[in-house]
Structure formats: C-alpha cells, structure tokens
Amino acid sequence: MAETSTDAPMSTDASTDLTYCRVLLKLSGEALLGTDREFGIDEQVLRTYAKEVKKAVELGAEIAIVIGGGNIFRGVQNAMKGMTRAHADYMGMLATMINGMALQDALEQVGLQTRLQSSIKMEEIAEPFIRRRAIRHLEKGRVVIFGAGTGNPYFTTDTAAALRGLEIDADVILKGTRVDGVFTADPEKNDDAQRFRAIHGKEVIRRGLKVMDMTAFTLCQESSMSILVFNMGISGNLRRVLKGESVGTRVHWNDSESIAEHADA
C-alpha cells in the first residue's frame, strides 16, 4: 500500500471561490518526455507538474490524477507489430503505474500527501482502486493518482480519466497538454490554427477534433461532464483554470451555449 509519512489531513488555504473544487486531471505520458527525449521521464517536467499541483492543492482544490504511459510503452503501436492487443494493453497499464509512482514521489517531495490506487492488484506498491476510499482521501487533502487504466484492455487512459472523474463526482475533467487548448487544426503543424475558447462536444465530433477517444467522450456526454483542455506546461495555468479564468478550451454539452467560440472572438 502506498502510504505517505503521515495520515494527518493536509493543511490548505481552502477557498470557497473556486469554480472547480474537485477535479480529475488527465496527463499524457508523452508530456513527460519533455522536449528532447524519445523515451523515459524528464525529471524537470515531473518537478514542474508537482509544483503546479501543489499550488492547486494550496488553493483548497481536491486533485485526482490519471496519467498515461505513452512515454514508456505504446500498446497499440506494438500490437500493430504483431503483439496481441490485449497483451500489449496490459503492458501499457504497467507503464502507467511506473509513471504514477514517479509522479507520486515528485508530489511527496514538494510536501504533498498522496495515494496511488491501481485498477490491477499490486498491493506492495499501491492501494486497490476503491471509489469511496478515493473520495475520502480527496476530502482529507490528499492527491489521489489512479494507475493501471481501467484494469481492462481495449480501454485508453482517456476512458479511465472519464470513468474515474465520474466516479469521484469531479466538477470537471482537466486535460493537461503541451498545447493551449483545442484548435481548428494541429497548432504544432499549422501556424493558422485557431484556438477555441469553448466548443460544444457534438461540434468536436462533427469536426473530427482530437480531444479524447470516443469511449471517453461518450461517457462525458452521457453525464454532461465538461472537459477543459489547457497547457499544463505554463506556470500558474492550473490555478487559473480552477479559479474559472479563461484558459484553454472548455468542451461543454450545453445546447443553450454557442456551438463554437474562438479565443480571438
């Protein structure tokens, strides 16, 4: 079981004026590569993430995290090379646990209390995923990291993020990326790409924009769960998101709002 040195509740400057008080933060494994790695974990990126999460916890926010494993293992890619898809996906789940353990250590080094919960039983390093226990940890100010995806092959960590976000009754799913939100085209390849400030989920599907996979997206749609995509690499962005400032792109399911609103509108 992954325990920190004390069970005392985390002391925070709890604030009641946050727009989002309990969030599920989805981080990609690829983001841990940094700018010049092809494999592994960039320590500086990990430390930066830990500091950003600490600032958010100090605001009084309850933070749960799902992290991918793409920096270590890409299950689908290897399946295409001949490996059984289910086998490759289980290996991918183990990669998310490696990233989860690395993130847990980084968070604890900046003074946060954490719990790592796994969808696959591995009690020497993590608690099993238990919904009510996870919520209790969050209420005590601990950061909860969900590893090993959903525990089932054929489901991505996007789906795990949507599922866990709904299970803990999160206010929003935050997708921390290395770009500033959802764009009309890939901003890393197209200089003319325009960022959306807000966009309806159905419009995301119609345009074929890559926000989350369809299983995750459908889960969010059925529960009207908003998704906020933002650049996790910019200092202070996570705090600004929690306060409701205009950062990134908000994907919503409200038919009374604009279908799509550009950031420069």
mmCIF file of N, CA and C in Angstrom, residues 6 25 40 44 97 105 120 145 147 150 155 161 179 186 189 193 220 240 243 255 265:
data_model
loop_
_atom_site.group_PDB
_atom_site.id
_atom_site.type_symbol
_atom_site.label_atom_id
_atom_site.label_comp_id
_atom_site.label_asym_id
_atom_site.label_seq_id
_atom_site.Cartn_x
_atom_site.Cartn_y
_atom_site.Cartn_z
ATOM 1 N N THR A 6 2.657 10.469 6.983
ATOM 2 C CA THR A 6 1.661 10.818 7.999
ATOM 3 C C THR A 6 0.279 10.726 7.417
ATOM 4 N N LEU A 25 -7.543 15.396 -13.144
ATOM 5 C CA LEU A 25 -6.517 15.918 -14.051
ATOM 6 C C LEU A 25 -5.928 14.774 -14.857
ATOM 7 N N GLY A 40 11.272 7.522 -21.707
ATOM 8 C CA GLY A 40 11.540 7.766 -20.298
ATOM 9 C C GLY A 40 10.857 9.000 -19.748
ATOM 10 N N GLN A 44 12.658 17.314 -15.010
ATOM 11 C CA GLN A 44 12.233 18.704 -14.874
ATOM 12 C C GLN A 44 10.723 18.850 -15.111
ATOM 13 N N MET A 97 1.560 2.677 -14.244
ATOM 14 C CA MET A 97 1.926 2.546 -12.828
ATOM 15 C C MET A 97 3.327 3.091 -12.580
ATOM 16 N N ASP A 105 6.135 10.215 -6.148
ATOM 17 C CA ASP A 105 7.367 10.607 -5.465
ATOM 18 C C ASP A 105 7.633 12.104 -5.630
ATOM 19 N N ILE A 120 -5.332 -2.693 -11.109
ATOM 20 C CA ILE A 120 -4.847 -4.072 -11.084
ATOM 21 C C ILE A 120 -4.175 -4.289 -9.725
ATOM 22 N N ILE A 145 -3.730 9.435 -7.167
ATOM 23 C CA ILE A 145 -3.303 9.075 -8.519
ATOM 24 C C ILE A 145 -3.907 7.720 -8.866
ATOM 25 N N GLY A 147 -3.823 4.600 -11.231
ATOM 26 C CA GLY A 147 -2.952 3.939 -12.206
ATOM 27 C C GLY A 147 -3.588 2.701 -12.792
ATOM 28 N N THR A 150 -8.241 1.360 -16.647
ATOM 29 C CA THR A 150 -9.487 0.822 -16.081
ATOM 30 C C THR A 150 -9.275 -0.601 -15.565
ATOM 31 N N PHE A 155 -9.198 -0.331 -23.473
ATOM 32 C CA PHE A 155 -9.663 0.968 -22.983
ATOM 33 C C PHE A 155 -8.448 1.859 -22.731
ATOM 34 N N ALA A 161 -9.768 8.205 -17.334
ATOM 35 C CA ALA A 161 -9.951 9.540 -16.752
ATOM 36 C C ALA A 161 -11.433 9.902 -16.687
ATOM 37 N N VAL A 179 -0.130 21.892 -25.524
ATOM 38 C CA VAL A 179 -0.659 22.981 -26.352
ATOM 39 C C VAL A 179 -1.721 23.718 -25.556
ATOM 40 N N ASP A 186 -3.971 21.054 -35.995
ATOM 41 C CA ASP A 186 -2.845 20.817 -35.090
ATOM 42 C C ASP A 186 -1.956 22.069 -35.027
ATOM 43 N N LYS A 189 1.652 21.929 -36.187
ATOM 44 C CA LYS A 189 1.930 21.717 -37.601
ATOM 45 C C LYS A 189 1.347 22.806 -38.487
ATOM 46 N N ALA A 193 -3.753 27.658 -37.338
ATOM 47 C CA ALA A 193 -4.748 27.020 -36.478
ATOM 48 C C ALA A 193 -5.277 28.015 -35.451
ATOM 49 N N CYS A 220 -18.535 11.131 -21.087
ATOM 50 C CA CYS A 220 -18.697 12.530 -20.681
ATOM 51 C C CYS A 220 -20.023 13.097 -21.189
ATOM 52 N N ARG A 240 -5.230 29.029 -12.507
ATOM 53 C CA ARG A 240 -6.169 29.898 -13.220
ATOM 54 C C ARG A 240 -7.394 29.118 -13.692
ATOM 55 N N LYS A 243 -9.768 28.645 -10.856
ATOM 56 C CA LYS A 243 -10.469 29.886 -10.495
ATOM 57 C C LYS A 243 -11.473 30.326 -11.542
ATOM 58 N N ASP A 255 -26.701 22.878 -24.804
ATOM 59 C CA ASP A 255 -27.251 23.282 -26.101
ATOM 60 C C ASP A 255 -27.604 24.769 -26.151
ATOM 61 N N ALA A 265 -12.450 35.825 -30.578
ATOM 62 C CA ALA A 265 -13.745 36.412 -30.953
ATOM 63 C C ALA A 265 -14.090 37.582 -30.041
#
